[in-house]
Amino acid sequence: MSVPILLYHHIDEAPKRGTPARSIWVKPARFAGQMKVLKALGFQGLSLRQAIPYIKGEKKGKIAVITFDDGAMSVYQQAMPVLDRLGFTATCFFVAGYIGGGNDWDRPPRKTARLMGAAEMRDWAARGHEAGGHTLTHPHLPALPPVEAQKEIIDSKQRLEEIFGFPLLSFAYPYGEENPLMRNFVREAGYNYAVTTTRGQAGVTDDILALPRHSIRRNDSLMQFLLKCLFRKKG
Ligand SMILES: [Zn+2]
């Protein structure tokens, strides 16, 4: 069975024209519409952790995995109430060194968005949603000296687990950038699953430490959104 894993970042009004990466802001009403259509079509929205048996082919069902990278406050404020109303769960990947801060790790910086603090993160998990790791400082992992990349993966897991009080199972590579060494570091750190930004549906033949995702963009029409959910497309 092939399973769509959807990737979102910010669920908020878009920043002004010309802002880098403006396409990763999806309007709240549009996000809510997308989730409602999934529900109407009989999809169950699931966190990555809960979807693994479907991806491995051990369970059958019409599911879509919903993931958010970076831990934006807008995910807590705008996306979570929609998910909770529909009975969907999702995974949010947090940057351990920027908790309660802004997403200003890029050079030059993108538009800064507020990120969840520890209280919102714990509430996210308490409502049945999954928390995953997304490194300490959101670096380009394969470009770092290996020992530093490994530290980013291990230290962030420990720091996040101190906040949540339970082990994290899922990881997202910043910018989707990874290689076999990074997959090893992620596995050795104790993560069971990891996601990239390679396009396509996830299935039994995929490496569980490099699962593909469909990035949902600001301007995606409902038809484009549904095509990403319904059809296997690689590349
Ligand atoms: Zn990210």
PDB file of C-alpha atoms and ligand atoms in Angstrom:
ATOM      1  CA  MET A   1       0.000   0.000   0.000  1.00  0.00           C
ATOM      2  CA  SER A   2       1.258   3.486  -0.715  1.00  0.00           C
ATOM      3  CA  VAL A   3       0.651   6.186   1.847  1.00  0.00           C
ATOM      4  CA  PRO A   4       0.821   9.948   1.284  1.00  0.00           C
ATOM      5  CA  ILE A   5       2.910  11.809   3.873  1.00  0.00           C
ATOM      6  CA  LEU A   6       2.025  15.489   3.714  1.00  0.00           C
ATOM      7  CA  LEU A   7       4.508  18.176   4.721  1.00  0.00           C
ATOM      8  CA  TYR A   8       3.438  21.582   6.031  1.00  0.00           C
ATOM      9  CA  HIS A   9       5.368  24.371   7.767  1.00  0.00           C
ATOM     10  CA  HIS A  10       3.298  27.449   8.639  1.00  0.00           C
ATOM     11  CA  ILE A  11      -0.512  27.569   8.783  1.00  0.00           C
ATOM     12  CA  ASP A  12      -0.898  31.306   8.628  1.00  0.00           C
ATOM     13  CA  GLU A  13      -1.451  34.277   6.324  1.00  0.00           C
ATOM     14  CA  ALA A  14       1.482  34.556   3.907  1.00  0.00           C
ATOM     15  CA  PRO A  15       4.236  37.118   4.516  1.00  0.00           C
ATOM     16  CA  LYS A  16       4.598  39.888   1.957  1.00  0.00           C
ATOM     17  CA  ARG A  17       5.510  39.235  -1.661  1.00  0.00           C
ATOM     18  CA  GLY A  18       9.193  38.576  -2.291  1.00  0.00           C
ATOM     19  CA  THR A  19       9.725  36.903   1.084  1.00  0.00           C
ATOM     20  CA  PRO A  20      11.945  33.828   0.614  1.00  0.00           C
ATOM     21  CA  ALA A  21      10.118  30.507   0.898  1.00  0.00           C
ATOM     22  CA  ARG A  22       6.749  32.277   0.930  1.00  0.00           C
ATOM     23  CA  SER A  23       5.184  29.164  -0.572  1.00  0.00           C
ATOM     24  CA  ILE A  24       5.499  27.254   2.717  1.00  0.00           C
ATOM     25  CA  TRP A  25       2.835  29.453   4.355  1.00  0.00           C
ATOM     26  CA  VAL A  26      -0.593  27.847   3.892  1.00  0.00           C
ATOM     27  CA  LYS A  27      -3.633  29.931   4.858  1.00  0.00           C
ATOM     28  CA  PRO A  28      -5.622  28.551   7.814  1.00  0.00           C
ATOM     29  CA  ALA A  29      -8.871  28.383   5.831  1.00  0.00           C
ATOM     30  CA  ARG A  30      -7.149  26.492   3.037  1.00  0.00           C
ATOM     31  CA  PHE A  31      -5.587  24.031   5.471  1.00  0.00           C
ATOM     32  CA  ALA A  32      -8.959  23.464   7.144  1.00  0.00           C
ATOM     33  CA  GLY A  33     -10.550  22.890   3.719  1.00  0.00           C
ATOM     34  CA  GLN A  34      -7.893  20.335   2.802  1.00  0.00           C
ATOM     35  CA  MET A  35      -8.385  18.403   6.043  1.00  0.00           C
ATOM     36  CA  LYS A  36     -12.177  18.442   5.656  1.00  0.00           C
ATOM     37  CA  VAL A  37     -11.921  17.082   2.118  1.00  0.00           C
ATOM     38  CA  LEU A  38      -9.660  14.279   3.316  1.00  0.00           C
ATOM     39  CA  LYS A  39     -12.213  13.407   5.970  1.00  0.00           C
ATOM     40  CA  ALA A  40     -15.088  13.572   3.461  1.00  0.00           C
ATOM     41  CA  LEU A  41     -13.204  11.202   1.144  1.00  0.00           C
ATOM     42  CA  GLY A  42     -12.826   8.713   3.963  1.00  0.00           C
ATOM     43  CA  PHE A  43      -9.177   9.363   4.839  1.00  0.00           C
ATOM     44  CA  GLN A  44      -7.990   9.170   8.424  1.00  0.00           C
ATOM     45  CA  GLY A  45      -5.235  11.679   9.181  1.00  0.00           C
ATOM     46  CA  LEU A  46      -2.510  10.050  11.249  1.00  0.00           C
ATOM     47  CA  SER A  47       0.813  10.873  12.836  1.00  0.00           C
ATOM     48  CA  LEU A  48       3.868   9.162  11.343  1.00  0.00           C
ATOM     49  CA  ARG A  49       4.175   6.873  14.363  1.00  0.00           C
ATOM     50  CA  GLN A  50       0.596   5.640  13.977  1.00  0.00           C
ATOM     51  CA  ALA A  51       0.945   5.260  10.209  1.00  0.00           C
ATOM     52  CA  ILE A  52       4.006   3.000  10.228  1.00  0.00           C
ATOM     53  CA  PRO A  53       2.035  -0.300  10.219  1.00  0.00           C
ATOM     54  CA  TYR A  54       0.190   0.940   7.087  1.00  0.00           C
ATOM     55  CA  ILE A  55       3.438   1.968   5.383  1.00  0.00           C
ATOM     56  CA  LYS A  56       4.945  -1.438   6.199  1.00  0.00           C
ATOM     57  CA  GLY A  57       1.869  -3.165   4.766  1.00  0.00           C
ATOM     58  CA  GLU A  58       0.871  -4.714   8.107  1.00  0.00           C
ATOM     59  CA  LYS A  59      -2.405  -2.782   8.263  1.00  0.00           C
ATOM     60  CA  LYS A  60      -4.827  -1.690   5.553  1.00  0.00           C
ATOM     61  CA  GLY A  61      -6.829   1.517   5.471  1.00  0.00           C
ATOM     62  CA  LYS A  62      -7.259   4.856   3.754  1.00  0.00           C
ATOM     63  CA  ILE A  63      -4.855   7.099   5.599  1.00  0.00           C
ATOM     64  CA  ALA A  64      -2.835  10.262   5.075  1.00  0.00           C
ATOM     65  CA  VAL A  65       0.103  11.165   7.296  1.00  0.00           C
ATOM     66  CA  ILE A  66       0.130  14.805   8.371  1.00  0.00           C
ATOM     67  CA  THR A  67       3.476  16.335   9.317  1.00  0.00           C
ATOM     68  CA  PHE A  68       4.684  19.826  10.201  1.00  0.00           C
ATOM     69  CA  ASP A  69       8.354  20.820  10.178  1.00  0.00           C
ATOM     70  CA  ASP A  70       9.914  23.409  12.530  1.00  0.00           C
ATOM     71  CA  GLY A  71       7.264  23.635  15.299  1.00  0.00           C
ATOM     72  CA  ALA A  72       5.610  26.918  14.322  1.00  0.00           C
ATOM     73  CA  MET A  73       3.236  28.533  16.802  1.00  0.00           C
ATOM     74  CA  SER A  74       0.737  28.808  13.946  1.00  0.00           C
ATOM     75  CA  VAL A  75       0.563  25.010  13.844  1.00  0.00           C
ATOM     76  CA  TYR A  76      -0.490  25.040  17.484  1.00  0.00           C
ATOM     77  CA  GLN A  77      -2.919  27.927  17.082  1.00  0.00           C
ATOM     78  CA  GLN A  78      -4.406  27.256  13.641  1.00  0.00           C
ATOM     79  CA  ALA A  79      -3.824  23.630  12.637  1.00  0.00           C
ATOM     80  CA  MET A  80      -4.235  21.769  15.915  1.00  0.00           C
ATOM     81  CA  PRO A  81      -7.877  22.821  16.561  1.00  0.00           C
ATOM     82  CA  VAL A  82      -8.813  21.656  13.037  1.00  0.00           C
ATOM     83  CA  LEU A  83      -7.072  18.310  13.531  1.00  0.00           C
ATOM     84  CA  ASP A  84      -8.636  17.819  16.951  1.00  0.00           C
ATOM     85  CA  ARG A  85     -12.148  18.558  15.652  1.00  0.00           C
ATOM     86  CA  LEU A  86     -11.776  15.979  12.872  1.00  0.00           C
ATOM     87  CA  GLY A  87     -10.195  13.344  15.121  1.00  0.00           C
ATOM     88  CA  PHE A  88      -6.937  13.451  13.136  1.00  0.00           C
ATOM     89  CA  THR A  89      -3.471  13.104  14.639  1.00  0.00           C
ATOM     90  CA  ALA A  90      -0.264  14.587  13.224  1.00  0.00           C
ATOM     91  CA  THR A  91       3.488  14.763  13.778  1.00  0.00           C
ATOM     92  CA  CYS A  92       5.350  18.001  14.452  1.00  0.00           C
ATOM     93  CA  PHE A  93       9.147  18.074  14.182  1.00  0.00           C
ATOM     94  CA  PHE A  94      10.804  20.479  16.638  1.00  0.00           C
ATOM     95  CA  VAL A  95      14.154  22.312  16.471  1.00  0.00           C
ATOM     96  CA  ALA A  96      15.556  21.819  19.968  1.00  0.00           C
ATOM     97  CA  GLY A  97      17.762  24.921  20.013  1.00  0.00           C
ATOM     98  CA  TYR A  98      14.947  27.330  19.015  1.00  0.00           C
ATOM     99  CA  ILE A  99      12.128  26.386  21.374  1.00  0.00           C
ATOM    100  CA  GLY A 100       9.932  29.386  22.093  1.00  0.00           C
ATOM    101  CA  GLY A 101      11.992  31.495  19.668  1.00  0.00           C
ATOM    102  CA  GLY A 102      11.764  32.323  15.973  1.00  0.00           C
ATOM    103  CA  ASN A 103      12.752  30.351  12.886  1.00  0.00           C
ATOM    104  CA  ASP A 104      15.708  32.647  12.151  1.00  0.00           C
ATOM    105  CA  TRP A 105      18.293  29.940  11.480  1.00  0.00           C
ATOM    106  CA  ASP A 106      18.673  30.650   7.740  1.00  0.00           C
ATOM    107  CA  ARG A 107      21.386  32.972   6.433  1.00  0.00           C
ATOM    108  CA  PRO A 108      20.164  35.340   5.152  1.00  0.00           C
ATOM    109  CA  PRO A 109      17.166  34.932   7.465  1.00  0.00           C
ATOM    110  CA  ARG A 110      13.733  34.222   6.052  1.00  0.00           C
ATOM    111  CA  LYS A 111      10.677  35.909   7.476  1.00  0.00           C
ATOM    112  CA  THR A 112      10.696  35.075  11.162  1.00  0.00           C
ATOM    113  CA  ALA A 113       7.760  33.139  12.530  1.00  0.00           C
ATOM    114  CA  ARG A 114       7.177  32.392  16.205  1.00  0.00           C
ATOM    115  CA  LEU A 115       7.793  28.828  17.308  1.00  0.00           C
ATOM    116  CA  MET A 116       6.046  26.848  20.028  1.00  0.00           C
ATOM    117  CA  GLY A 117       7.412  26.985  23.552  1.00  0.00           C
ATOM    118  CA  ALA A 118       7.631  24.044  25.938  1.00  0.00           C
ATOM    119  CA  ALA A 119       4.052  24.548  27.207  1.00  0.00           C
ATOM    120  CA  GLU A 120       2.537  24.394  23.720  1.00  0.00           C
ATOM    121  CA  MET A 121       4.764  21.449  22.793  1.00  0.00           C
ATOM    122  CA  ARG A 122       3.607  19.457  25.816  1.00  0.00           C
ATOM    123  CA  ASP A 123      -0.012  20.309  25.060  1.00  0.00           C
ATOM    124  CA  TRP A 124       0.482  19.167  21.453  1.00  0.00           C
ATOM    125  CA  ALA A 125       1.647  15.761  22.722  1.00  0.00           C
ATOM    126  CA  ALA A 126      -1.015  15.587  25.449  1.00  0.00           C
ATOM    127  CA  ARG A 127      -3.710  15.826  22.747  1.00  0.00           C
ATOM    128  CA  GLY A 128      -2.402  12.669  21.091  1.00  0.00           C
ATOM    129  CA  HIS A 129      -0.195  14.264  18.459  1.00  0.00           C
ATOM    130  CA  GLU A 130       3.352  13.061  17.895  1.00  0.00           C
ATOM    131  CA  ALA A 131       6.505  15.040  18.634  1.00  0.00           C
ATOM    132  CA  GLY A 132       9.561  14.379  16.487  1.00  0.00           C
ATOM    133  CA  GLY A 133      13.117  15.711  16.251  1.00  0.00           C
ATOM    134  CA  HIS A 134      14.470  18.184  13.690  1.00  0.00           C
ATOM    135  CA  THR A 135      18.023  18.788  15.067  1.00  0.00           C
ATOM    136  CA  LEU A 136      19.367  21.514  17.361  1.00  0.00           C
ATOM    137  CA  THR A 137      19.996  24.393  14.954  1.00  0.00           C
ATOM    138  CA  HIS A 138      18.389  23.313  11.648  1.00  0.00           C
ATOM    139  CA  PRO A 139      21.694  22.896   9.748  1.00  0.00           C
ATOM    140  CA  HIS A 140      22.407  21.393   6.339  1.00  0.00           C
ATOM    141  CA  LEU A 141      23.412  18.084   7.942  1.00  0.00           C
ATOM    142  CA  PRO A 142      25.460  16.505   5.113  1.00  0.00           C
ATOM    143  CA  ALA A 143      27.547  19.703   4.868  1.00  0.00           C
ATOM    144  CA  LEU A 144      28.690  19.501   8.501  1.00  0.00           C
ATOM    145  CA  PRO A 145      31.721  17.583   9.788  1.00  0.00           C
ATOM    146  CA  PRO A 146      30.244  14.152  10.660  1.00  0.00           C
ATOM    147  CA  VAL A 147      30.900  14.535  14.387  1.00  0.00           C
ATOM    148  CA  GLU A 148      28.927  17.789  14.454  1.00  0.00           C
ATOM    149  CA  ALA A 149      26.066  16.329  12.443  1.00  0.00           C
ATOM    150  CA  GLN A 150      25.871  13.434  14.880  1.00  0.00           C
ATOM    151  CA  LYS A 151      25.839  15.855  17.819  1.00  0.00           C
ATOM    152  CA  GLU A 152      22.966  17.810  16.221  1.00  0.00           C
ATOM    153  CA  ILE A 153      20.939  14.598  16.024  1.00  0.00           C
ATOM    154  CA  ILE A 154      21.797  13.103  19.434  1.00  0.00           C
ATOM    155  CA  ASP A 155      21.768  16.261  21.572  1.00  0.00           C
ATOM    156  CA  SER A 156      18.481  17.494  20.119  1.00  0.00           C
ATOM    157  CA  LYS A 157      16.816  14.177  20.860  1.00  0.00           C
ATOM    158  CA  GLN A 158      17.963  14.323  24.476  1.00  0.00           C
ATOM    159  CA  ARG A 159      16.900  17.933  24.914  1.00  0.00           C
ATOM    160  CA  LEU A 160      13.456  17.326  23.438  1.00  0.00           C
ATOM    161  CA  GLU A 161      12.943  14.190  25.515  1.00  0.00           C
ATOM    162  CA  GLU A 162      13.681  16.211  28.668  1.00  0.00           C
ATOM    163  CA  ILE A 163      10.760  18.464  27.721  1.00  0.00           C
ATOM    164  CA  PHE A 164       8.340  15.707  26.763  1.00  0.00           C
ATOM    165  CA  GLY A 165       9.352  13.017  29.241  1.00  0.00           C
ATOM    166  CA  PHE A 166       9.092  10.204  26.694  1.00  0.00           C
ATOM    167  CA  PRO A 167      11.311   8.852  23.891  1.00  0.00           C
ATOM    168  CA  LEU A 168      11.010  10.396  20.439  1.00  0.00           C
ATOM    169  CA  LEU A 169      10.655   7.906  17.586  1.00  0.00           C
ATOM    170  CA  SER A 170      10.512  10.115  14.480  1.00  0.00           C
ATOM    171  CA  PHE A 171      12.971  12.517  12.862  1.00  0.00           C
ATOM    172  CA  ALA A 172      12.861  14.936   9.918  1.00  0.00           C
ATOM    173  CA  TYR A 173      16.063  15.936   8.086  1.00  0.00           C
ATOM    174  CA  PRO A 174      16.299  19.758   7.790  1.00  0.00           C
ATOM    175  CA  TYR A 175      15.752  20.781   4.134  1.00  0.00           C
ATOM    176  CA  GLY A 176      15.240  17.047   3.518  1.00  0.00           C
ATOM    177  CA  GLU A 177      19.020  16.703   3.118  1.00  0.00           C
ATOM    178  CA  GLU A 178      20.436  13.332   4.081  1.00  0.00           C
ATOM    179  CA  ASN A 179      22.753  10.521   3.029  1.00  0.00           C
ATOM    180  CA  PRO A 180      23.530   6.979   4.274  1.00  0.00           C
ATOM    181  CA  LEU A 181      25.772   8.309   7.054  1.00  0.00           C
ATOM    182  CA  MET A 182      23.005  10.600   8.344  1.00  0.00           C
ATOM    183  CA  ARG A 183      20.527   7.712   8.288  1.00  0.00           C
ATOM    184  CA  ASN A 184      22.984   5.732  10.422  1.00  0.00           C
ATOM    185  CA  PHE A 185      23.355   8.579  12.901  1.00  0.00           C
ATOM    186  CA  VAL A 186      19.572   8.864  13.157  1.00  0.00           C
ATOM    187  CA  ARG A 187      19.204   5.140  13.785  1.00  0.00           C
ATOM    188  CA  GLU A 188      22.055   5.058  16.316  1.00  0.00           C
ATOM    189  CA  ALA A 189      20.486   7.983  18.172  1.00  0.00           C
ATOM    190  CA  GLY A 190      17.432   5.801  18.770  1.00  0.00           C
ATOM    191  CA  TYR A 191      14.993   7.081  16.183  1.00  0.00           C
ATOM    192  CA  ASN A 192      12.913   4.429  14.411  1.00  0.00           C
ATOM    193  CA  TYR A 193      11.595   6.486  11.468  1.00  0.00           C
ATOM    194  CA  ALA A 194      12.710   9.501   9.456  1.00  0.00           C
ATOM    195  CA  VAL A 195      11.295  11.627   6.648  1.00  0.00           C
ATOM    196  CA  THR A 196      12.891  13.543   3.779  1.00  0.00           C
ATOM    197  CA  THR A 197      11.434  15.953   1.213  1.00  0.00           C
ATOM    198  CA  THR A 198      11.769  13.557  -1.724  1.00  0.00           C
ATOM    199  CA  ARG A 199       8.404  13.565  -3.475  1.00  0.00           C
ATOM    200  CA  GLY A 200       6.246  10.461  -3.610  1.00  0.00           C
ATOM    201  CA  GLN A 201       4.043   8.170  -1.601  1.00  0.00           C
ATOM    202  CA  ALA A 202       5.600   6.031   1.134  1.00  0.00           C
ATOM    203  CA  GLY A 203       5.448   2.271   0.815  1.00  0.00           C
ATOM    204  CA  VAL A 204       6.893  -1.014   1.911  1.00  0.00           C
ATOM    205  CA  THR A 205       9.929  -0.738  -0.380  1.00  0.00           C
ATOM    206  CA  ASP A 206      11.066   2.586   1.118  1.00  0.00           C
ATOM    207  CA  ASP A 207      13.820   2.846   3.708  1.00  0.00           C
ATOM    208  CA  ILE A 208      11.978   3.615   6.941  1.00  0.00           C
ATOM    209  CA  LEU A 209      14.761   6.135   7.721  1.00  0.00           C
ATOM    210  CA  ALA A 210      14.188   8.099   4.504  1.00  0.00           C
ATOM    211  CA  LEU A 211      10.464   8.204   3.785  1.00  0.00           C
ATOM    212  CA  PRO A 212       9.293  10.559   1.008  1.00  0.00           C
ATOM    213  CA  ARG A 213       6.815  13.393   1.558  1.00  0.00           C
ATOM    214  CA  HIS A 214       4.592  15.665  -0.476  1.00  0.00           C
ATOM    215  CA  SER A 215       5.176  19.315   0.343  1.00  0.00           C
ATOM    216  CA  ILE A 216       1.870  21.204   0.391  1.00  0.00           C
ATOM    217  CA  ARG A 217       2.355  24.718  -1.005  1.00  0.00           C
ATOM    218  CA  ARG A 218       0.512  27.966  -0.445  1.00  0.00           C
ATOM    219  CA  ASN A 219      -0.891  28.078  -3.979  1.00  0.00           C
ATOM    220  CA  ASP A 220      -1.781  24.402  -4.355  1.00  0.00           C
ATOM    221  CA  SER A 221      -5.335  24.132  -5.682  1.00  0.00           C
ATOM    222  CA  LEU A 222      -7.640  21.578  -4.146  1.00  0.00           C
ATOM    223  CA  MET A 223      -7.068  19.413  -7.229  1.00  0.00           C
ATOM    224  CA  GLN A 224      -3.273  19.614  -6.847  1.00  0.00           C
ATOM    225  CA  PHE A 225      -3.638  18.764  -3.171  1.00  0.00           C
ATOM    226  CA  LEU A 226      -5.793  15.740  -3.959  1.00  0.00           C
ATOM    227  CA  LEU A 227      -3.416  14.532  -6.671  1.00  0.00           C
ATOM    228  CA  LYS A 228      -0.642  14.528  -4.063  1.00  0.00           C
ATOM    229  CA  CYS A 229      -2.843  12.541  -1.695  1.00  0.00           C
ATOM    230  CA  LEU A 230      -4.177  10.028  -4.173  1.00  0.00           C
ATOM    231  CA  PHE A 231      -1.460   9.171  -6.646  1.00  0.00           C
ATOM    232  CA  ARG A 232       1.992   7.737  -6.472  1.00  0.00           C
ATOM    233  CA  LYS A 233       4.399  10.181  -8.053  1.00  0.00           C
ATOM    234  CA  LYS A 234       8.151   9.909  -7.698  1.00  0.00           C
ATOM    235  CA  GLY A 235      10.760  12.432  -8.708  1.00  0.00           C
TER     236      GLY A 235
HETATM  237 ZN    ZN B   1      12.753  22.527   8.866  1.00  0.00          ZN
END
